[in-house]
Structures are given as C-alpha cells and as structure tokens.
mmCIF file of C-alpha atoms and ligand atoms in Angstrom:
data_model
loop_
_atom_site.group_PDB
_atom_site.id
_atom_site.type_symbol
_atom_site.label_atom_id
_atom_site.label_comp_id
_atom_site.label_asym_id
_atom_site.label_seq_id
_atom_site.Cartn_x
_atom_site.Cartn_y
_atom_site.Cartn_z
ATOM 1 C CA MET A 30 -4.362 19.110 14.154
ATOM 2 C CA LYS A 31 -8.063 18.982 15.029
ATOM 3 C CA LYS A 32 -9.565 22.145 16.566
ATOM 4 C CA GLU A 33 -10.333 20.378 19.868
ATOM 5 C CA ASP A 34 -6.772 19.054 20.165
ATOM 6 C CA ARG A 35 -5.387 22.571 19.929
ATOM 7 C CA VAL A 36 -6.738 23.547 23.366
ATOM 8 C CA LEU A 37 -4.979 20.554 24.896
ATOM 9 C CA GLU A 38 -1.771 21.360 23.003
ATOM 10 C CA PHE A 39 -1.925 24.932 24.239
ATOM 11 C CA LEU A 40 -2.224 23.807 27.852
ATOM 12 C CA ARG A 41 0.517 21.247 27.375
ATOM 13 C CA ALA A 42 2.883 23.826 25.896
ATOM 14 C CA ALA A 43 2.334 26.079 28.926
ATOM 15 C CA GLY A 44 3.710 23.340 31.200
ATOM 16 C CA LYS A 45 3.042 24.124 34.853
ATOM 17 C CA ALA A 46 1.973 27.714 34.161
ATOM 18 C CA TYR A 47 -1.629 28.929 34.039
ATOM 19 C CA VAL A 48 -2.952 30.312 30.756
ATOM 20 C CA SER A 49 -5.980 32.533 30.612
ATOM 21 C CA GLY A 50 -9.087 31.556 28.670
ATOM 22 C CA GLU A 51 -8.791 34.896 26.905
ATOM 23 C CA LYS A 52 -5.303 34.154 25.647
ATOM 24 C CA ILE A 53 -6.294 30.684 24.435
ATOM 25 C CA SER A 54 -9.342 32.030 22.633
ATOM 26 C CA GLU A 55 -7.326 34.818 20.959
ATOM 27 C CA ARG A 56 -4.503 32.561 19.850
ATOM 28 C CA LEU A 57 -6.761 29.824 18.560
ATOM 29 C CA ASN A 58 -9.256 32.260 17.128
ATOM 30 C CA VAL A 59 -12.197 30.676 18.918
ATOM 31 C CA SER A 60 -14.712 31.999 21.455
ATOM 32 C CA ARG A 61 -14.194 31.874 25.232
ATOM 33 C CA ALA A 62 -17.294 29.663 25.401
ATOM 34 C CA TYR A 63 -15.656 27.234 22.999
ATOM 35 C CA VAL A 64 -12.535 27.072 25.167
ATOM 36 C CA TRP A 65 -14.673 26.306 28.221
ATOM 37 C CA LYS A 66 -16.582 23.613 26.331
ATOM 38 C CA GLU A 67 -13.302 21.974 25.324
ATOM 39 C CA ILE A 68 -11.943 22.146 28.868
ATOM 40 C CA MET A 69 -15.066 20.331 30.076
ATOM 41 C CA ALA A 70 -14.752 17.734 27.296
ATOM 42 C CA LEU A 71 -11.093 17.113 28.181
ATOM 43 C CA ARG A 72 -12.006 16.722 31.845
ATOM 44 C CA ARG A 73 -14.621 14.149 30.902
ATOM 45 C CA LEU A 74 -11.884 12.188 29.118
ATOM 46 C CA GLY A 75 -9.891 12.202 32.353
ATOM 47 C CA TYR A 76 -7.507 15.135 31.791
ATOM 48 C CA ARG A 77 -7.027 16.990 35.067
ATOM 49 C CA ILE A 78 -7.288 20.708 34.399
ATOM 50 C CA GLU A 79 -7.255 23.242 37.200
ATOM 51 C CA ALA A 80 -9.238 26.435 36.718
ATOM 52 C CA HIS A 81 -8.290 29.548 38.667
ATOM 53 C CA PRO A 82 -10.600 32.613 38.615
ATOM 54 C CA HIS A 83 -7.859 35.137 37.784
ATOM 55 C CA GLU A 84 -5.064 33.041 36.329
ATOM 56 C CA GLY A 85 -6.887 30.723 33.921
ATOM 57 C CA TYR A 86 -6.305 27.035 33.254
ATOM 58 C CA ARG A 87 -3.508 24.620 33.972
ATOM 59 C CA LEU A 88 -3.010 20.993 32.928
ATOM 60 C CA VAL A 89 -2.048 18.965 35.994
ATOM 61 C CA GLY A 90 -2.571 15.372 34.906
ATOM 62 C CA ILE A 91 -3.272 13.190 31.911
ATOM 63 C CA PRO A 92 -5.509 10.115 32.117
ATOM 64 C CA ASP A 93 -4.004 6.655 32.042
ATOM 65 C CA ARG A 94 -6.038 5.774 28.985
ATOM 66 C CA LEU A 95 -4.475 4.397 25.836
ATOM 67 C CA PHE A 96 -5.417 7.335 23.604
ATOM 68 C CA PRO A 97 -3.541 7.205 20.276
ATOM 69 C CA ASP A 98 -2.368 10.834 20.595
ATOM 70 C CA GLU A 99 -0.875 10.204 24.035
ATOM 71 C CA ILE A 100 0.974 7.068 22.934
ATOM 72 C CA ALA A 101 2.190 8.769 19.753
ATOM 73 C CA ARG A 102 3.637 11.747 21.672
ATOM 74 C CA ASP A 103 7.435 11.906 21.076
ATOM 75 C CA LEU A 104 7.329 8.267 19.983
ATOM 76 C CA GLY A 105 10.046 8.707 17.358
ATOM 77 C CA THR A 106 9.747 5.233 15.832
ATOM 78 C CA ARG A 107 10.415 4.452 12.207
ATOM 79 C CA ARG A 108 7.778 1.825 11.509
ATOM 80 C CA VAL A 109 6.012 0.526 14.597
ATOM 81 C CA GLY A 110 3.204 2.829 15.710
ATOM 82 C CA ARG A 111 3.190 4.866 12.481
ATOM 83 C CA GLN A 112 -0.554 4.591 12.841
ATOM 84 C CA ILE A 113 -2.146 3.892 16.222
ATOM 85 C CA LEU A 114 -5.718 2.750 16.778
ATOM 86 C CA SER A 115 -7.204 2.312 20.199
ATOM 87 C CA TYR A 116 -10.531 0.743 21.131
ATOM 88 C CA LYS A 117 -12.392 0.932 24.394
ATOM 89 C CA GLU A 118 -13.728 -2.539 23.714
ATOM 90 C CA ILE A 119 -13.068 -5.005 20.916
ATOM 91 C CA GLY A 120 -13.267 -8.767 20.251
ATOM 92 C CA SER A 121 -9.551 -9.315 19.792
ATOM 93 C CA THR A 122 -6.887 -6.806 18.722
ATOM 94 C CA ASN A 123 -5.199 -9.615 16.763
ATOM 95 C CA ASP A 124 -8.355 -10.104 14.700
ATOM 96 C CA ALA A 125 -8.616 -6.347 14.077
ATOM 97 C CA ALA A 126 -4.961 -6.095 12.982
ATOM 98 C CA PHE A 127 -5.393 -9.187 10.798
ATOM 99 C CA ARG A 128 -8.328 -7.566 9.003
ATOM 100 C CA LEU A 129 -6.214 -4.460 8.401
ATOM 101 C CA GLY A 130 -3.496 -6.709 6.975
ATOM 102 C CA GLU A 131 -6.002 -8.255 4.573
ATOM 103 C CA GLN A 132 -7.107 -4.780 3.514
ATOM 104 C CA GLY A 133 -3.528 -3.944 2.547
ATOM 105 C CA VAL A 134 -2.812 -1.418 5.348
ATOM 106 C CA GLY A 135 0.898 -0.598 5.642
ATOM 107 C CA GLU A 136 3.126 -2.187 8.272
ATOM 108 C CA GLY A 137 3.546 -0.668 11.699
ATOM 109 C CA VAL A 138 -0.120 -0.047 12.466
ATOM 110 C CA SER A 139 -0.655 -0.834 16.141
ATOM 111 C CA VAL A 140 -4.078 -1.717 17.495
ATOM 112 C CA PHE A 141 -4.635 -1.204 21.234
ATOM 113 C CA ALA A 142 -7.696 -1.991 23.347
ATOM 114 C CA GLU A 143 -8.748 -1.268 26.915
ATOM 115 C CA HIS A 144 -10.771 -4.469 26.918
ATOM 116 C CA GLN A 145 -11.092 -7.575 24.745
ATOM 117 C CA LYS A 146 -14.257 -9.644 24.760
ATOM 118 C CA LYS A 147 -12.588 -12.529 22.908
ATOM 119 C CA GLY A 148 -8.900 -12.135 23.705
ATOM 120 C CA ARG A 149 -7.044 -15.108 22.258
ATOM 121 C CA GLY A 150 -3.979 -16.950 23.530
ATOM 122 C CA ARG A 151 -1.835 -19.654 21.970
ATOM 123 C CA MET A 152 -3.058 -23.186 21.345
ATOM 124 C CA GLY A 153 -6.715 -22.121 21.235
ATOM 125 C CA ARG A 154 -6.642 -20.745 24.783
ATOM 126 C CA SER A 155 -8.307 -17.471 25.750
ATOM 127 C CA TRP A 156 -6.545 -14.409 27.156
ATOM 128 C CA VAL A 157 -8.264 -12.584 29.960
ATOM 129 C CA CYS A 158 -7.256 -9.198 31.325
ATOM 130 C CA PRO A 159 -9.429 -6.870 33.427
ATOM 131 C CA LYS A 160 -10.664 -3.684 31.721
ATOM 132 C CA GLY A 161 -8.216 -0.796 31.580
ATOM 133 C CA LYS A 162 -5.528 -2.625 33.531
ATOM 134 C CA GLY A 163 -3.337 -4.095 30.810
ATOM 135 C CA VAL A 164 -1.539 -3.198 27.647
ATOM 136 C CA LEU A 165 -3.135 -5.244 24.880
ATOM 137 C CA VAL A 166 -1.713 -4.510 21.465
ATOM 138 C CA SER A 167 -1.395 -6.116 18.063
ATOM 139 C CA ILE A 168 1.134 -4.882 15.550
ATOM 140 C CA LEU A 169 0.874 -5.492 11.828
ATOM 141 C CA LEU A 170 4.232 -6.123 10.151
ATOM 142 C CA ARG A 171 5.229 -7.112 6.637
ATOM 143 C CA PRO A 172 8.672 -8.720 6.896
ATOM 144 C CA ILE A 173 10.239 -10.307 3.835
ATOM 145 C CA LEU A 174 10.728 -13.734 5.401
ATOM 146 C CA PRO A 175 9.898 -17.315 4.477
ATOM 147 C CA PRO A 176 7.026 -18.633 6.653
ATOM 148 C CA VAL A 177 9.322 -21.014 8.587
ATOM 149 C CA GLU A 178 11.247 -18.028 9.931
ATOM 150 C CA VAL A 179 8.230 -16.233 11.367
ATOM 151 C CA SER A 180 8.853 -17.788 14.786
ATOM 152 C CA LYS A 181 11.777 -15.338 14.961
ATOM 153 C CA MET A 182 9.196 -12.554 15.267
ATOM 154 C CA THR A 183 7.849 -14.059 18.472
ATOM 155 C CA LEU A 184 11.308 -14.357 20.005
ATOM 156 C CA MET A 185 11.993 -10.787 18.909
ATOM 157 C CA ALA A 186 8.832 -9.514 20.616
ATOM 158 C CA ALA A 187 9.739 -11.351 23.824
ATOM 159 C CA VAL A 188 13.122 -9.607 23.924
ATOM 160 C CA SER A 189 11.438 -6.230 23.257
ATOM 161 C CA VAL A 190 8.941 -6.782 26.091
ATOM 162 C CA VAL A 191 11.660 -7.712 28.584
ATOM 163 C CA ARG A 192 13.650 -4.596 27.683
ATOM 164 C CA ALA A 193 10.597 -2.290 27.793
ATOM 165 C CA VAL A 194 9.608 -3.625 31.225
ATOM 166 C CA ARG A 195 13.168 -3.156 32.462
ATOM 167 C CA GLN A 196 13.161 0.464 31.261
ATOM 168 C CA ALA A 197 9.757 1.341 32.647
ATOM 169 C CA THR A 198 10.061 -0.437 36.000
ATOM 170 C CA GLY A 199 13.586 -1.731 36.570
ATOM 171 C CA LEU A 200 12.152 -5.269 36.832
ATOM 172 C CA LYS A 201 14.127 -8.125 35.291
ATOM 173 C CA LEU A 202 11.747 -10.650 33.754
ATOM 174 C CA GLY A 203 12.534 -14.064 32.290
ATOM 175 C CA ILE A 204 11.459 -15.644 28.986
ATOM 176 C CA LYS A 205 10.035 -19.147 28.895
ATOM 177 C CA TRP A 206 10.347 -20.528 25.373
ATOM 178 C CA PRO A 207 8.962 -19.447 23.065
ATOM 179 C CA ASN A 208 7.193 -16.407 24.368
ATOM 180 C CA ASP A 209 5.896 -16.410 27.923
ATOM 181 C CA ILE A 210 7.295 -13.613 30.020
ATOM 182 C CA LEU A 211 7.546 -14.630 33.640
ATOM 183 C CA ALA A 212 8.475 -13.324 37.062
ATOM 184 C CA GLY A 213 9.108 -15.935 39.749
ATOM 185 C CA GLY A 214 7.374 -18.572 37.623
ATOM 186 C CA ARG A 215 4.223 -16.469 37.181
ATOM 187 C CA LYS A 216 3.088 -15.149 33.821
ATOM 188 C CA VAL A 217 3.200 -11.397 33.238
ATOM 189 C CA CYS A 218 2.877 -11.355 29.466
ATOM 190 C CA GLY A 219 1.910 -13.587 26.556
ATOM 191 C CA ILE A 220 2.578 -13.190 22.852
ATOM 192 C CA LEU A 221 0.470 -14.525 20.010
ATOM 193 C CA THR A 222 2.053 -14.300 16.560
ATOM 194 C CA GLU A 223 -0.183 -15.027 13.591
ATOM 195 C CA MET A 224 0.443 -14.759 9.882
ATOM 196 C CA SER A 225 -1.068 -14.743 6.453
ATOM 197 C CA ALA A 226 1.245 -16.579 4.071
ATOM 198 C CA GLU A 227 1.641 -18.452 0.815
ATOM 199 C CA LEU A 228 3.757 -21.604 0.778
ATOM 200 C CA ASP A 229 6.955 -19.683 0.178
ATOM 201 C CA ARG A 230 6.301 -16.147 1.344
ATOM 202 C CA VAL A 231 4.700 -14.204 4.125
ATOM 203 C CA ASN A 232 1.999 -11.680 3.270
ATOM 204 C CA PHE A 233 1.925 -10.181 6.744
ATOM 205 C CA VAL A 234 2.412 -11.005 10.401
ATOM 206 C CA VAL A 235 0.424 -9.857 13.430
ATOM 207 C CA VAL A 236 2.331 -9.797 16.704
ATOM 208 C CA GLY A 237 -0.174 -9.658 19.564
ATOM 209 C CA ILE A 238 1.078 -8.840 23.036
ATOM 210 C CA GLY A 239 -0.870 -8.902 26.288
ATOM 211 C CA ILE A 240 0.795 -7.557 29.424
ATOM 212 C CA ASN A 241 -0.697 -7.534 32.884
ATOM 213 C CA VAL A 242 0.193 -4.042 34.019
ATOM 214 C CA ASN A 243 -2.039 -2.662 36.766
ATOM 215 C CA ALA A 244 -4.291 -5.620 37.612
ATOM 216 C CA SER A 245 -4.288 -6.829 41.202
ATOM 217 C CA ALA A 246 -3.589 -10.476 42.043
ATOM 218 C CA ARG A 247 -7.267 -11.348 42.635
ATOM 219 C CA GLU A 248 -8.274 -10.033 39.207
ATOM 220 C CA LEU A 249 -5.908 -12.371 37.360
ATOM 221 C CA PRO A 250 -6.113 -16.086 36.540
ATOM 222 C CA PRO A 251 -4.075 -18.486 38.721
ATOM 223 C CA GLY A 252 -0.405 -18.585 37.768
ATOM 224 C CA ALA A 253 -0.447 -14.980 36.518
ATOM 225 C CA THR A 254 0.944 -11.798 38.035
ATOM 226 C CA SER A 255 1.213 -8.134 37.048
ATOM 227 C CA LEU A 256 3.806 -5.387 37.013
ATOM 228 C CA LYS A 257 1.829 -3.595 39.733
ATOM 229 C CA THR A 258 1.918 -6.635 42.020
ATOM 230 C CA LEU A 259 5.646 -7.092 41.436
ATOM 231 C CA LEU A 260 6.494 -3.429 41.959
ATOM 232 C CA GLY A 261 4.003 -2.631 44.680
ATOM 233 C CA LYS A 262 2.682 0.383 42.745
ATOM 234 C CA LYS A 263 0.781 1.284 39.589
ATOM 235 C CA ILE A 264 2.662 2.274 36.470
ATOM 236 C CA SER A 265 1.654 4.526 33.587
ATOM 237 C CA ARG A 266 0.281 2.315 30.824
ATOM 238 C CA VAL A 267 0.746 5.091 28.284
ATOM 239 C CA GLU A 268 4.450 5.420 29.055
ATOM 240 C CA PHE A 269 4.867 1.684 29.064
ATOM 241 C CA ALA A 270 3.050 1.336 25.722
ATOM 242 C CA ARG A 271 5.358 3.963 24.238
ATOM 243 C CA ALA A 272 8.481 2.193 25.533
ATOM 244 C CA LEU A 273 7.185 -1.084 24.121
ATOM 245 C CA LEU A 274 6.547 0.287 20.626
ATOM 246 C CA ARG A 275 10.025 1.847 20.617
ATOM 247 C CA GLU A 276 11.728 -1.410 21.579
ATOM 248 C CA ILE A 277 9.777 -3.429 19.022
ATOM 249 C CA ASP A 278 10.623 -0.865 16.354
ATOM 250 C CA ARG A 279 14.304 -1.186 17.196
ATOM 251 C CA ASP A 280 14.302 -4.982 17.275
ATOM 252 C CA TYR A 281 12.233 -5.286 14.102
ATOM 253 C CA GLU A 282 14.797 -3.121 12.330
ATOM 254 C CA ARG A 283 17.523 -5.525 13.522
ATOM 255 C CA LEU A 284 15.508 -8.527 12.351
ATOM 256 C CA ILE A 285 14.862 -7.238 8.850
ATOM 257 C CA ARG A 286 18.500 -6.221 8.515
ATOM 258 C CA GLY A 287 19.444 -9.855 9.055
ATOM 259 C CA GLN A 288 20.718 -9.359 12.603
ATOM 260 C CA PHE A 289 18.646 -12.041 14.291
ATOM 261 C CA GLY A 290 21.856 -13.399 15.867
ATOM 262 C CA LYS A 291 21.978 -10.348 18.169
ATOM 263 C CA LEU A 292 18.366 -10.873 19.209
ATOM 264 C CA ALA A 293 18.941 -14.578 19.792
ATOM 265 C CA GLY A 294 21.877 -13.694 22.070
ATOM 266 C CA GLU A 295 19.677 -11.341 24.085
ATOM 267 C CA TRP A 296 16.905 -13.923 24.192
ATOM 268 C CA GLU A 297 19.356 -16.451 25.694
ATOM 269 C CA GLU A 298 20.421 -13.926 28.352
ATOM 270 C CA HIS A 299 16.825 -13.697 29.548
ATOM 271 C CA SER A 300 15.854 -17.329 28.989
ATOM 272 C CA VAL A 301 14.580 -19.287 31.969
ATOM 273 C CA THR A 302 14.143 -22.379 29.777
ATOM 274 C CA SER A 303 17.721 -23.028 28.642
ATOM 275 C CA GLY A 304 19.386 -25.633 30.858
ATOM 276 C CA LYS A 305 16.069 -26.877 32.322
ATOM 277 C CA HIS A 306 14.692 -30.377 32.054
ATOM 278 C CA VAL A 307 11.536 -29.915 29.969
ATOM 279 C CA ILE A 308 8.636 -31.569 28.223
ATOM 280 C CA VAL A 309 7.790 -29.986 24.877
ATOM 281 C CA ARG A 310 4.362 -30.630 23.398
ATOM 282 C CA THR A 311 3.927 -29.964 19.699
ATOM 283 C CA ILE A 312 0.992 -31.017 17.521
ATOM 284 C CA GLY A 313 0.638 -34.747 18.117
ATOM 285 C CA ARG A 314 4.077 -35.072 19.759
ATOM 286 C CA LYS A 315 5.723 -35.021 23.148
ATOM 287 C CA LEU A 316 9.437 -34.609 23.628
ATOM 288 C CA GLU A 317 11.402 -34.777 26.882
ATOM 289 C CA GLY A 318 14.953 -33.713 27.640
ATOM 290 C CA VAL A 319 17.176 -30.806 28.556
ATOM 291 C CA ALA A 320 16.619 -27.506 26.724
ATOM 292 C CA ALA A 321 19.979 -26.619 25.211
ATOM 293 C CA GLY A 322 19.018 -23.146 23.909
ATOM 294 C CA ILE A 323 17.924 -21.592 20.623
ATOM 295 C CA ASP A 324 19.813 -21.550 17.336
ATOM 296 C CA ALA A 325 20.170 -18.933 14.609
ATOM 297 C CA ASP A 326 16.704 -19.823 13.274
ATOM 298 C CA GLY A 327 15.037 -19.411 16.647
ATOM 299 C CA ALA A 328 14.464 -23.167 17.058
ATOM 300 C CA LEU A 329 14.796 -24.680 20.525
ATOM 301 C CA TRP A 330 17.213 -27.623 20.753
ATOM 302 C CA ILE A 331 16.380 -30.470 23.125
ATOM 303 C CA ARG A 332 18.993 -32.950 24.314
ATOM 304 C CA ARG A 333 16.941 -36.087 24.789
ATOM 305 C CA ASP A 334 17.647 -38.522 27.600
ATOM 306 C CA ASP A 335 18.963 -41.036 25.031
ATOM 307 C CA GLY A 336 21.570 -38.476 23.946
ATOM 308 C CA LEU A 337 19.970 -37.493 20.627
ATOM 309 C CA GLN A 338 19.365 -33.799 19.911
ATOM 310 C CA GLU A 339 16.172 -32.552 18.295
ATOM 311 C CA LYS A 340 14.911 -29.095 17.441
ATOM 312 C CA VAL A 341 11.419 -27.650 17.745
ATOM 313 C CA LEU A 342 10.104 -24.485 16.118
ATOM 314 C CA ALA A 343 6.734 -24.258 17.847
ATOM 315 C CA GLY A 344 5.087 -25.841 20.837
ATOM 316 C CA ASP A 345 4.405 -25.580 24.528
ATOM 317 C CA VAL A 346 7.089 -26.117 27.141
ATOM 318 C CA GLU A 347 6.681 -27.438 30.652
ATOM 319 C CA HIS A 348 9.647 -26.881 32.963
ATOM 320 C CA LEU A 349 10.237 -30.014 35.048
ATOM 321 C CA ARG A 350 13.328 -29.072 37.047
HETATM 322 C C1 LIG B 16 -0.475 -16.632 25.152
HETATM 323 O O1 LIG B 16 0.323 -16.532 26.093
HETATM 324 O O2 LIG B 16 -1.140 -17.664 24.985
HETATM 325 C C2 LIG B 16 -0.593 -15.486 24.197
HETATM 326 C C3 LIG B 16 -1.510 -14.395 24.706
HETATM 327 C C4 LIG B 16 -1.613 -13.221 23.758
HETATM 328 C C5 LIG B 16 -2.625 -12.199 24.195
HETATM 329 C C6 LIG B 16 -2.630 -10.971 23.352
HETATM 330 S S1 LIG B 16 -3.599 -9.669 24.044
HETATM 331 C C7 LIG B 16 -3.461 -8.745 22.585
HETATM 332 C C8 LIG B 16 -3.597 -9.721 21.437
HETATM 333 N N1 LIG B 16 -4.993 -9.946 21.099
HETATM 334 C C9 LIG B 16 -5.364 -11.208 21.342
HETATM 335 O O3 LIG B 16 -6.514 -11.662 21.145
HETATM 336 N N2 LIG B 16 -4.339 -11.907 21.841
HETATM 337 C C10 LIG B 16 -3.137 -11.114 21.924
#
C-alpha cells in the first residue's frame, strides 16, 4: 500500500470514531505534519474528513468519483476488475481497453472514465454522457470462442446490467435486442462489444458499457433517461460500478463454462423485444416480422409476415407495435 493511502485506510478502519493525529503519526511512523498534509490532499480529492481540536480526525464521506481503489474495495471478483484504471478524461474507454488488448494485458482489466471526448456507440454513432454523471466502462476479456459467438457477450452484459441496476436501485429495466437497456421506452444504457479476431478464433473482446446514472433529463439526448430521473434521487456511482463488475464477473464465468442457456433464459425474462412486431436493419438488409426470441447462440428469430422464420445475429431493431 502506498504511504498516502495508509492515512485513508487508518481513518476508514476507525469507522465513525475520531483518531488523533498523534496516533496516526505514531502508527504509520510519519510526522504529524505529514498526516496533516495527507488529510488536506484527501479533502482536495473530495473525501470529507472532520477535524476536531481535541479528538482528531474522522472520515465522514467518500467522494462519488470512480477512483480505482474505491471500486476495488471488497470487490471479490475472480476476473473482472482484477486491474482497474480510471481516467478523468479520455477519448473512448473502448479504444483504451482495445489498446491494452493489443499489448497483451490479461483479461479482466476494466477501464473507467469520468468523461469521454469521443465516446462511441453502435453503428458508427457517438455516445454522449455529461461529465461525472455516468458509469462508462470497458472490460477486456479473452474468451475461448469462435468469432460468430461473440454476440453472446453482448447479451451477457445486458443481463448483468439489468441485474446490477435491480440490486443498486430496485428498478426493473427491459432489454431491447441486442443490447439497449430501457425504462419506459427510454434508453438508460448502451453496450458496444468489439473484438480482435482471426477467421476462426477470438484474440480478445472489449465490452463497453455506458450507463446514464446521475444525469438530469435536460443533460441527456432525446429518447434517453437516467437512473436518477427514474428513481428521483442520485445514486452512488462507485457502489453501482462495483455491483456491475460483480455481475459481469459472475455471468462471464457462466458463459465460459458453457452455460449460455441460463443467460439466454434470463435475457428472455427481461426482453421487451420478444413478441413485438419489429423491423430489423442489418448491413444492407431490412427484415420485418414478429420477434420470436433468441436461441442458444444468441441469435434473434424473426417470424416474417409470409410465415418464414429467419435469424439475425447483429443489427438494429425498431419496435413497431
Ligand atoms: C450504443 O448503444 O450504441 C452503445 C453505446 C456504448 C457506450 C459505451 S460508454 C463506454 C464505452 N466507450 C465507448 O466509447 N463506448 C462504450
């Protein structure tokens, strides 16, 4: 542990009790002046530390900033979040995670950002989220899967997001195939899965997730909403980020153990697409019919108006009725 982190740990361990500067300096074998300097530095980062003339210091609040150490606290995951990086500002977390993949970094590394200057969405769209109000994360994974099965990773992430939101807020969100997370028809979260692959094998996958957490309605693009708007109050992004990494870790474990069937079942439970009359747009194609649900490969089956059934693995869906 770094020297500066030890002051914070000391305060944390004391819980609601005050600890004197003298005690901290003795235990950590540093000067009283050093302790004071660290307290000031922690306050600048947003930690709320009360100072009492006779009693000492007490930690009364942590900042809602996506600091790696805060997210990693009691995380307990096996793979996802083994290494956490967090940027105040970045182009796109997906690009950063992709570069790490190319450099051979191990799976599970999770790249967070408070703000993206070039946040990317699916189909060449951009992803916009006001500074410090969302959870924007890209996770590098190295599943042993053929490239055609990578769409399973997107469906997996959608299920993980729905469960994490449920845990953190009690809200029940719906999934629009393949990966939009909606509440009352408005978008709360988008997922962008990208991969590096050979013809027959995947080198690595980056699952990028953007969730509108504490943005207000006027800060978001039309058709979008946030957890804060839905709940009527702000939520802790750090706690939510932790819940999300835990759920993805759990679902990824299921996926690589060949249990996609379980995930597909959960996906169906939350699907707002199955049973709807839809138009699906894929590259150079348009398909219309009733969405019948997903199969064991994660493909969406469409019952066309002429009675024929067709499956699609990627595309954009418009719900008609
Ligand atoms: C979509 O709905 O079109 C997908 C949006 C995905 C946005 C996230 S935010 C974190 C990660 N970094 C990016 O540049 N995009 C994804």
